[in-house]
Coordinates of C-alpha atoms in Angstrom, one line a residue:
M17 CA -2.3 -49.2 50.6
S18 CA -3.1 -52.5 51.9
F19 CA -6.2 -53.6 51.4
S20 CA -6.3 -55.7 54.6
K21 CA -6.3 -55.0 58.1
P22 CA -3.7 -57.6 60.4
G23 CA -3.1 -57.8 63.4
R24 CA -6.1 -56.1 65.4
S25 CA -10.4 -56.2 65.3
L26 CA -13.2 -56.1 67.1
A27 CA -13.7 -59.8 65.6
T28 CA -10.6 -61.2 67.7
K29 CA -10.8 -58.8 70.7
T30 CA -7.2 -57.6 69.7
R31 CA -5.5 -53.9 69.6
L32 CA -2.3 -52.3 68.9
R33 CA -0.4 -50.3 71.6
T34 CA 0.2 -47.8 69.1
P35 CA -3.2 -47.7 66.9
N36 CA -1.8 -44.6 64.9
D37 CA 1.7 -46.3 64.0
F38 CA 1.8 -49.7 62.4
S39 CA 3.4 -51.7 59.6
P40 CA 0.2 -51.6 57.2
F41 CA 1.6 -55.5 55.8
S42 CA 2.1 -57.1 59.1
G43 CA -0.5 -54.8 60.9
M44 CA 2.2 -55.0 64.0
C45 CA 2.9 -51.9 66.1
S46 CA 5.6 -50.0 64.7
V47 CA 7.9 -50.9 67.6
C48 CA 7.3 -53.6 69.4
L49 CA 7.9 -52.9 73.0
E50 CA 9.5 -55.6 75.7
G51 CA 6.9 -55.5 79.1
C52 CA 3.6 -55.0 76.8
T53 CA 0.8 -57.5 77.7
G54 CA -0.2 -58.9 74.1
L55 CA -2.6 -56.7 72.9
C56 CA -2.7 -57.5 69.4
E57 CA -3.3 -60.8 67.6
V58 CA 0.3 -61.9 67.9
G59 CA 0.2 -61.3 71.5
L60 CA -2.8 -62.8 72.3
S61 CA -1.9 -65.8 70.2
S62 CA 0.9 -66.1 72.3
I63 CA -1.7 -66.6 75.6
R64 CA -4.7 -67.9 73.9
G65 CA -3.2 -70.3 70.7
R66 CA -6.0 -71.3 68.4
E67 CA -8.3 -69.3 70.1
V68 CA -7.2 -66.4 68.3
L69 CA -8.1 -68.1 65.0
Y70 CA -12.1 -67.4 65.2
P71 CA -14.1 -64.4 65.8
Q72 CA -15.3 -63.6 69.8
P73 CA -17.5 -64.2 71.9
F74 CA -18.0 -67.8 70.4
G75 CA -21.5 -68.7 69.2
K76 CA -23.2 -65.2 70.2
I77 CA -22.1 -63.6 66.4
T78 CA -21.9 -63.4 63.2
A79 CA -18.9 -62.2 61.5
A80 CA -17.8 -60.6 58.1
A81 CA -14.8 -59.5 56.3
E82 CA -13.3 -56.2 57.1
K83 CA -10.7 -56.2 53.9
D84 CA -11.5 -53.4 51.7
Y85 CA -11.9 -54.7 48.6
P86 CA -10.6 -52.7 45.0
I87 CA -14.1 -53.0 43.9
D88 CA -17.4 -53.6 46.0
F89 CA -20.7 -52.3 44.4
S90 CA -20.4 -48.6 45.5
H91 CA -18.0 -48.2 42.7
F92 CA -21.7 -48.5 40.2
N93 CA -24.4 -45.9 40.4
I94 CA -27.8 -46.8 39.4
M95 CA -29.1 -45.2 36.5
G96 CA -32.8 -43.1 36.3
T97 CA -34.1 -41.7 33.5
A98 CA -36.8 -39.2 32.7
V99 CA -38.9 -40.9 29.7
G100 CA -41.0 -43.6 30.0
A101 CA -42.0 -46.3 31.7
V102 CA -40.8 -50.1 31.4
G103 CA -43.8 -52.4 32.7
I104 CA -46.3 -49.7 33.7
E105 CA -48.2 -46.8 31.5
A106 CA -45.8 -43.9 31.4
D107 CA -48.8 -42.0 32.9
P108 CA -47.6 -39.6 36.6
D109 CA -50.9 -40.8 38.7
K110 CA -50.2 -45.0 37.6
A111 CA -46.4 -45.0 37.6
I112 CA -46.0 -44.7 40.9
F113 CA -43.8 -45.9 43.2
P114 CA -45.8 -48.3 45.6
A115 CA -46.8 -50.0 41.7
V116 CA -43.6 -51.5 41.4
K117 CA -44.2 -55.4 41.5
L118 CA -41.4 -56.9 43.4
E119 CA -42.9 -60.4 43.2
T120 CA -40.7 -63.2 41.3
E121 CA -40.8 -67.2 40.7
I122 CA -37.9 -69.6 40.7
G123 CA -38.5 -73.5 39.5
A124 CA -37.3 -75.5 36.1
G125 CA -40.7 -77.4 36.6
D126 CA -44.1 -76.1 35.8
N127 CA -44.7 -75.6 39.4
K128 CA -42.8 -73.0 40.7
I129 CA -41.8 -71.5 43.6
K130 CA -43.6 -67.8 44.4
L131 CA -41.5 -65.2 46.1
K132 CA -43.5 -61.5 47.5
M133 CA -39.5 -60.3 46.9
P134 CA -36.6 -61.1 44.4
I135 CA -35.0 -62.5 48.2
V136 CA -33.4 -66.0 49.7
F137 CA -32.2 -66.1 53.0
P138 CA -29.3 -68.5 52.6
A139 CA -28.1 -71.5 55.3
Q140 CA -27.8 -71.5 59.0
G141 CA -26.8 -74.1 60.5
S142 CA -26.2 -75.7 63.8
T143 CA -24.1 -72.4 65.1
N144 CA -25.6 -71.3 68.8
V145 CA -26.6 -67.9 67.0
A146 CA -28.4 -69.2 64.5
K147 CA -30.2 -71.7 66.7
E148 CA -31.3 -69.3 69.5
N149 CA -32.3 -66.3 66.7
W150 CA -34.2 -69.2 64.1
E151 CA -37.4 -68.7 65.3
G152 CA -37.4 -65.0 64.1
Y153 CA -34.9 -66.1 60.8
A154 CA -37.0 -68.3 59.7
G155 CA -40.3 -67.0 60.7
G156 CA -39.6 -63.5 59.4
A157 CA -38.7 -65.8 55.9
A158 CA -42.0 -66.9 55.9
L159 CA -43.9 -63.4 56.8
C160 CA -41.7 -62.2 53.8
G161 CA -42.6 -64.7 51.5
V162 CA -39.5 -65.9 50.6
I163 CA -36.9 -69.1 50.8
V164 CA -35.0 -69.7 53.7
T165 CA -32.8 -72.7 54.3
V166 CA -32.0 -74.7 57.6
G167 CA -28.0 -75.1 57.1
E168 CA -25.4 -78.1 58.0
N169 CA -25.2 -80.2 61.3
V170 CA -28.6 -79.6 62.5
C171 CA -29.4 -83.2 63.2
A172 CA -26.0 -84.3 64.3
M173 CA -25.4 -81.6 66.6
D174 CA -29.0 -82.0 68.1
P175 CA -28.7 -83.6 71.7
N176 CA -31.8 -85.5 71.3
A177 CA -32.0 -87.1 67.6
E178 CA -32.4 -90.5 67.2
I179 CA -29.4 -91.9 65.2
V180 CA -30.0 -95.5 64.1
N181 CA -27.1 -97.5 62.3
G182 CA -25.7 -94.1 61.1
R183 CA -29.0 -92.8 59.6
V184 CA -31.2 -90.0 61.4
K185 CA -34.7 -91.6 62.6
R186 CA -35.6 -88.0 64.1
S187 CA -34.4 -84.9 65.0
P188 CA -36.7 -82.5 67.2
D189 CA -34.4 -79.6 66.5
M190 CA -34.4 -79.9 62.7
E191 CA -38.7 -80.1 63.1
A192 CA -38.6 -77.3 65.4
R193 CA -36.7 -75.3 62.7
I194 CA -39.3 -76.6 59.7
N195 CA -42.6 -75.8 62.1
A196 CA -40.9 -71.9 62.7
F197 CA -41.6 -71.4 58.8
R198 CA -44.6 -73.5 58.4
K199 CA -45.9 -71.6 61.0
Y200 CA -46.0 -68.1 59.2
Y201 CA -46.2 -69.8 55.7
N202 CA -48.5 -67.8 53.5
G203 CA -48.0 -69.3 50.0
Y204 CA -44.8 -67.9 49.2
G205 CA -41.2 -69.1 49.6
T206 CA -40.4 -72.3 50.6
I207 CA -38.2 -73.8 53.6
A208 CA -35.2 -76.1 51.9
V209 CA -32.7 -78.3 53.9
Q210 CA -28.7 -78.7 53.6
A211 CA -26.5 -81.0 53.6
N212 CA -22.5 -81.0 54.1
V213 CA -20.6 -84.3 54.2
E214 CA -21.7 -85.4 57.7
D215 CA -25.5 -84.6 56.4
T216 CA -25.0 -86.8 53.8
N217 CA -23.7 -89.9 55.3
L218 CA -26.6 -89.7 58.3
G219 CA -29.6 -89.3 55.7
V220 CA -30.5 -86.0 56.4
L221 CA -31.9 -84.8 53.5
E222 CA -34.2 -88.4 52.8
Y223 CA -35.1 -87.4 56.6
A224 CA -36.2 -83.8 55.8
I225 CA -37.9 -85.5 52.4
E226 CA -39.8 -88.5 54.0
K227 CA -40.4 -87.6 57.5
L228 CA -41.0 -83.9 57.7
G229 CA -42.8 -83.2 53.9
V230 CA -39.8 -80.9 52.9
E231 CA -40.0 -80.3 49.2
A232 CA -36.8 -78.1 48.8
V233 CA -33.2 -79.3 49.7
E234 CA -29.9 -78.2 48.8
I235 CA -26.3 -79.9 48.5
K236 CA -23.4 -77.8 49.4
W237 CA -20.4 -77.5 48.4
G238 CA -17.9 -75.9 50.5
Q239 CA -18.7 -73.5 53.7
G240 CA -20.3 -71.0 51.6
A241 CA -18.3 -67.6 51.4
K242 CA -15.3 -69.8 53.5
D243 CA -13.1 -72.6 52.2
I244 CA -13.4 -74.9 55.3
G245 CA -15.6 -74.5 58.6
G246 CA -18.3 -76.0 60.5
E247 CA -16.6 -74.9 64.0
V248 CA -18.5 -75.0 66.9
K249 CA -17.0 -75.2 70.7
L250 CA -18.0 -77.9 73.0
S251 CA -18.1 -77.4 76.4
S252 CA -18.4 -81.2 77.8
L253 CA -16.8 -84.4 77.3
E254 CA -19.5 -85.9 76.9
R255 CA -21.0 -83.5 73.5
A256 CA -17.2 -84.3 72.4
L257 CA -17.8 -88.2 72.5
Q258 CA -21.0 -87.8 71.3
L259 CA -20.4 -86.2 68.1
K260 CA -17.3 -87.7 67.5
E261 CA -19.2 -91.0 67.5
R262 CA -21.4 -89.2 64.6
G263 CA -18.7 -88.3 62.6
Y264 CA -17.3 -85.7 63.2
I265 CA -13.6 -84.7 63.9
V266 CA -13.2 -83.4 67.1
L267 CA -10.4 -81.7 68.4
P268 CA -8.4 -82.8 70.8
D269 CA -9.8 -86.0 70.8
P270 CA -11.8 -86.8 73.1
T271 CA -11.3 -90.3 73.1
D272 CA -8.0 -90.5 74.0
P273 CA -7.4 -90.8 78.2
E274 CA -4.9 -88.1 78.3
V275 CA -7.1 -85.6 76.5
Q276 CA -9.8 -86.2 78.6
K277 CA -7.7 -86.7 82.2
A278 CA -6.3 -82.8 81.2
F279 CA -10.1 -81.7 80.1
K280 CA -10.8 -82.9 83.5
N281 CA -8.1 -81.2 85.3
G282 CA -9.0 -77.5 83.4
A283 CA -5.8 -77.5 81.6
F284 CA -8.9 -76.5 78.4
T285 CA -12.5 -76.1 78.6
E286 CA -14.0 -76.6 75.1
F287 CA -13.8 -79.2 72.4
E288 CA -13.8 -78.1 68.9
R289 CA -16.0 -79.9 66.2
H290 CA -14.9 -79.7 62.7
S291 CA -17.1 -80.7 59.6
R292 CA -15.0 -82.2 56.8
L293 CA -14.1 -80.6 53.4
G294 CA -16.6 -82.2 50.3
M295 CA -15.0 -83.2 46.9
V296 CA -17.1 -82.1 43.9
D297 CA -17.5 -85.0 41.0
E298 CA -19.7 -84.4 38.1
E299 CA -21.0 -88.3 37.9
S300 CA -21.4 -88.5 41.8
F301 CA -23.4 -84.9 41.9
H302 CA -26.2 -86.0 38.9
A303 CA -26.0 -89.5 40.7
R304 CA -26.9 -87.6 44.4
V305 CA -29.5 -84.9 42.5
N306 CA -31.4 -88.2 41.2
Q307 CA -31.0 -90.2 44.1
L308 CA -32.7 -87.1 45.4
R309 CA -35.2 -86.6 43.2
N310 CA -35.9 -90.0 43.1
A311 CA -36.6 -89.9 46.9
G312 CA -39.4 -87.1 46.3
A313 CA -37.9 -83.8 46.4
K314 CA -39.6 -81.2 44.0
Y315 CA -36.9 -78.5 44.4
I316 CA -33.1 -79.3 44.1
F317 CA -30.8 -76.4 44.6
L318 CA -26.8 -75.7 44.7
K319 CA -25.0 -73.5 47.3
T320 CA -21.2 -73.1 46.5
G321 CA -18.8 -70.6 47.9
A322 CA -16.3 -68.1 46.2
Y323 CA -13.6 -71.0 45.2
R324 CA -11.7 -70.5 41.9
P325 CA -13.3 -69.7 38.7
A326 CA -12.9 -73.6 37.2
D327 CA -15.0 -74.5 40.0
L328 CA -17.7 -71.5 39.7
A329 CA -17.7 -73.3 35.7
R330 CA -18.1 -76.5 37.0
A331 CA -21.0 -75.0 39.2
V332 CA -22.8 -73.4 36.5
K333 CA -22.5 -76.3 34.2
Y334 CA -23.5 -79.2 36.5
A335 CA -26.6 -77.0 37.8
S336 CA -27.5 -76.4 34.1
D337 CA -26.6 -79.8 32.7
A338 CA -28.9 -81.3 36.2
R339 CA -31.6 -78.8 36.1
I340 CA -31.6 -77.6 39.2
D341 CA -34.4 -75.2 40.5
L342 CA -31.6 -72.9 42.1
L343 CA -27.7 -72.3 42.1
T344 CA -26.8 -69.8 45.0
V345 CA -23.1 -68.5 44.4
D346 CA -21.7 -67.1 47.8
G347 CA -19.2 -64.2 47.5
A348 CA -15.6 -64.7 49.7
G349 CA -16.4 -61.2 52.6
G350 CA -20.0 -62.3 54.0
G351 CA -20.2 -64.5 56.8
T352 CA -22.4 -66.2 59.5
G353 CA -20.9 -68.9 60.6
M354 CA -17.5 -69.6 62.4
S355 CA -15.2 -70.4 59.8
P356 CA -11.5 -68.6 61.2
W357 CA -11.4 -65.1 61.4
R358 CA -7.9 -64.2 58.6
M359 CA -9.7 -67.1 56.1
M360 CA -12.9 -64.3 55.7
N361 CA -10.9 -61.8 54.9
E362 CA -8.1 -63.4 52.8
W363 CA -9.8 -66.3 50.7
G364 CA -11.9 -67.0 47.8
I365 CA -12.8 -64.2 45.1
P366 CA -15.2 -61.1 46.2
T367 CA -18.8 -60.6 45.6
V368 CA -18.8 -58.1 42.4
Y369 CA -15.7 -60.1 41.0
I370 CA -17.2 -63.4 41.5
E371 CA -20.4 -62.2 39.9
A372 CA -18.9 -60.6 37.2
L373 CA -17.8 -64.2 36.4
L374 CA -21.1 -65.5 36.9
Y375 CA -22.8 -63.7 34.3
N376 CA -20.1 -64.5 31.5
Y377 CA -20.5 -68.6 32.5
L378 CA -24.2 -68.3 32.2
K379 CA -24.3 -66.5 28.9
R380 CA -21.9 -68.4 27.2
L381 CA -23.9 -71.3 28.3
A382 CA -27.3 -69.4 27.6
D383 CA -26.2 -69.2 23.6
K384 CA -25.6 -72.4 23.1
G385 CA -29.0 -72.4 24.0
A386 CA -28.6 -74.3 27.7
Y387 CA -30.5 -74.3 30.2
I388 CA -29.8 -71.6 32.8
P389 CA -31.6 -72.4 36.2
A390 CA -32.8 -69.1 38.7
V391 CA -29.1 -67.7 40.3
A392 CA -28.7 -66.3 43.6
I393 CA -25.9 -63.8 44.5
A394 CA -24.7 -64.2 47.7
G395 CA -22.0 -62.2 49.9
G396 CA -22.6 -59.1 52.4
F397 CA -25.8 -57.6 51.1
T398 CA -27.5 -55.5 53.0
L399 CA -29.4 -52.4 51.4
E400 CA -31.8 -52.0 49.2
D401 CA -29.2 -50.1 46.4
H402 CA -27.2 -53.4 46.9
I403 CA -30.2 -55.4 45.7
F404 CA -30.4 -53.4 42.7
K405 CA -26.9 -53.7 41.8
G406 CA -26.2 -57.4 42.8
L407 CA -29.9 -57.8 40.3
A408 CA -28.4 -55.7 37.7
L409 CA -25.3 -56.8 37.4
G410 CA -26.1 -60.8 36.9
A411 CA -29.1 -59.5 34.5
P412 CA -30.8 -61.7 33.5
Y413 CA -29.8 -64.9 34.8
V414 CA -29.3 -63.6 38.5
K415 CA -33.1 -63.6 40.1
L416 CA -32.6 -63.5 43.8
V417 CA -29.9 -62.2 46.4
G418 CA -28.8 -64.1 49.7
M419 CA -29.1 -62.1 52.8
G420 CA -27.7 -63.8 55.8
R421 CA -25.9 -61.7 58.6
S422 CA -28.7 -58.8 57.7
P423 CA -31.7 -60.4 58.8
M424 CA -30.3 -62.5 61.7
T425 CA -29.6 -59.0 63.4
A426 CA -33.1 -58.1 62.5
A427 CA -33.9 -60.8 64.5
M428 CA -31.2 -60.5 67.1
V429 CA -32.2 -56.6 67.5
G430 CA -36.2 -57.9 67.5
K431 CA -35.3 -60.3 70.6
T432 CA -33.7 -57.7 72.8
I433 CA -36.1 -55.1 72.2
A434 CA -39.3 -57.6 73.1
R435 CA -37.2 -58.2 76.0
M436 CA -36.6 -55.0 77.2
I437 CA -40.5 -54.5 76.3
Q438 CA -41.3 -57.1 79.2
E439 CA -38.6 -56.1 81.1
G440 CA -39.7 -52.2 81.6
K441 CA -36.1 -51.3 80.2
L442 CA -36.7 -49.5 77.0
P443 CA -34.0 -47.2 75.7
E444 CA -35.1 -43.4 75.9
D445 CA -35.3 -42.7 72.7
L446 CA -37.3 -46.2 72.1
K447 CA -40.0 -45.2 74.2
K448 CA -41.3 -42.2 71.9
H449 CA -42.5 -44.7 69.9
G450 CA -44.7 -46.3 72.2
Q451 CA -43.8 -49.3 74.8
S452 CA -45.3 -52.4 73.4
V453 CA -44.3 -54.1 70.2
E454 CA -47.2 -53.0 68.1
Q455 CA -46.0 -49.3 68.9
I456 CA -42.4 -50.3 68.2
F457 CA -42.1 -52.0 65.1
Y458 CA -43.1 -50.2 62.4
G459 CA -44.4 -53.4 60.1
A460 CA -46.3 -54.3 62.9
I461 CA -49.9 -52.9 61.6
K462 CA -48.9 -54.3 58.2
L463 CA -48.9 -57.8 59.4
K464 CA -52.0 -57.3 62.2
E465 CA -53.9 -56.5 59.1
Q466 CA -53.1 -59.4 57.1
Y467 CA -53.1 -62.1 59.8
G468 CA -55.4 -60.7 62.4
E469 CA -55.3 -59.2 66.2
E470 CA -55.0 -63.2 67.8
A471 CA -52.3 -64.2 65.3
F472 CA -50.3 -61.5 65.6
N473 CA -50.5 -61.3 69.1
N474 CA -49.2 -64.6 69.3
M475 CA -46.4 -64.0 66.4
S476 CA -42.4 -63.5 67.5
P477 CA -41.4 -60.6 67.3
A478 CA -38.1 -61.4 66.3
A479 CA -39.9 -62.3 63.0
I480 CA -42.0 -59.2 63.1
A481 CA -39.0 -57.6 63.3
V482 CA -36.7 -59.2 60.1
Y483 CA -40.6 -58.7 58.2
T484 CA -40.2 -54.7 59.6
Y485 CA -36.4 -54.6 57.8
M486 CA -37.1 -56.1 55.1
D487 CA -40.2 -54.5 54.3
R488 CA -38.0 -50.9 54.6
V489 CA -35.3 -52.7 52.6
M490 CA -38.4 -53.6 50.0
G491 CA -39.5 -49.8 49.7
G492 CA -36.7 -48.5 49.4
L493 CA -36.1 -51.2 46.1
Q494 CA -39.0 -49.7 45.1
Q495 CA -38.0 -46.4 44.9
L496 CA -34.7 -47.1 43.5
M497 CA -36.9 -49.3 40.6
A498 CA -39.4 -46.2 39.9
G499 CA -36.1 -43.7 39.3
A500 CA -34.9 -46.0 36.8
R501 CA -38.9 -46.4 35.5
K502 CA -38.4 -50.4 35.3
F503 CA -41.8 -51.7 37.4
D504 CA -41.1 -55.2 37.7
V505 CA -37.8 -56.5 38.9
K506 CA -38.2 -58.9 35.7
Y507 CA -37.3 -55.9 33.8
I508 CA -33.9 -55.0 35.6
T509 CA -30.7 -55.0 33.0
R510 CA -27.1 -54.7 32.9
D511 CA -27.2 -50.9 31.7
D512 CA -29.7 -49.9 34.8
I513 CA -26.0 -49.3 36.2
A514 CA -22.7 -47.7 35.2
A515 CA -19.3 -48.1 36.5
L516 CA -17.4 -45.2 38.7
T517 CA -14.4 -45.9 37.6
P518 CA -12.7 -47.7 34.2
E519 CA -11.2 -50.7 36.5
A520 CA -15.0 -51.4 37.6
A521 CA -16.0 -51.2 33.9
K522 CA -13.4 -53.4 32.8
I523 CA -13.7 -56.1 35.7
T524 CA -17.7 -56.5 35.1
G525 CA -18.6 -55.0 32.3
I526 CA -20.9 -52.6 32.9
K527 CA -20.4 -49.2 30.9
Y528 CA -18.1 -46.6 32.6
I529 CA -20.3 -44.0 33.2
M530 CA -18.8 -41.3 31.0
D531 CA -19.6 -43.9 28.2
V532 CA -23.5 -44.5 29.4
D533 CA -25.7 -43.7 26.2
A534 CA -23.1 -42.1 23.9
E535 CA -24.8 -43.0 20.8
E536 CA -28.4 -41.9 22.0
V537 CA -26.8 -38.5 22.8
D538 CA -25.5 -38.6 19.3
K539 CA -28.2 -38.9 18.0
I540 CA -30.5 -36.2 20.1
L541 CA -27.6 -33.3 19.3
G542 CA -27.0 -34.6 15.8

């Protein structure tokens, strides 16, 4: 069987002429017919060329791989028990699922970052979909009491940014993103700012710390779940020239007179802006950490993608040596930005595999008595069982789960439903719940009680939607944890899950389900 689905995808707006008869490896129709107008990825590429590299419609979507990896979190089941309770008195009147504690904290020093739930919303940068839905994404993170990160390229992509002598002096867009979180901040979580190569050159993190009072900053290795990326489409020559001047790779070259002529004549309608590849070096990494601490950063995070195992080992070791506050590891397959579609499917180490390696590397350092930073695992997490399994597979080192696409989806849905309410165009299946934001969104009642009616009425419906979604997920997590008799997230362990196949057990070190509790069974049965 083929794990991949080449040749056609809704992501690239391609399809097969004969969808039931095709070559699994190439993804092409088993019979390619002369006269076809180019429906598949090969055919459309012959017409639109590099446009077909990327998920469509560009700037209005998030995207994730369709590749069916051999092992994922569905290959594990959560193990419940009928005996006892951990973290609470084993009393049926006390050991109820609403009593499960989801709060946690991270940080290398005494001044910890408190979180209401073991979640981080990973970086969303300069893409249009992030900018247009940031109020819901970051505002929802604040309402949920979790960490959210402003992604790369925001300052340089801000057309109103003031950049003097190659350094950022002011960025209204960055200010707005920070304020979107602070508007609802309730003492839990924080907002961090991330930097890539161009951001570092522009002094974005220093600007965020010194001018905007940001306490947490994130160093980024690569493009998260992708190897390269950071693409943005530019629809005007002026913007292309501006970003070229600000240090980006812009294709085709907007300074070329022939390119300018072709653009004005309509030969093409968009330029591409690309970020550079970062180059990791141990000495420069530690030097950068020291620079940021000297600049006033209270918390320093590191985000790395699904690189080869040696790079994961570097991330773990460097984060340990530098006493980083949070290390986020992103597995292949997920994605919120505009990276090439085939790269999202075919590059890197998938989430379960990379978390299994991550656990092994962290344990090796821990066994030597080394400092172990708080760790977050990301890469396709959406629901409560995913979160439980993600925490269990990396326990006791993985403290948080990164969720990017799903809260962004919640924000987009919240914005859409609010618009429909305002226009009087609610779908019939939603009208049964009511006609207002308060009636439609299940989480509204909790927010209204917590913040008061006036503050609630001024809340972004998109942020309310994110809170409502996460409230559902956390309620589900509490139920799963209660079933496992674990009444605090800090008590989740690796033996709270079991592998359903010998292969999953071999890859992760999690016990095969037929071997779970073998010694205890022998004691019970004599």
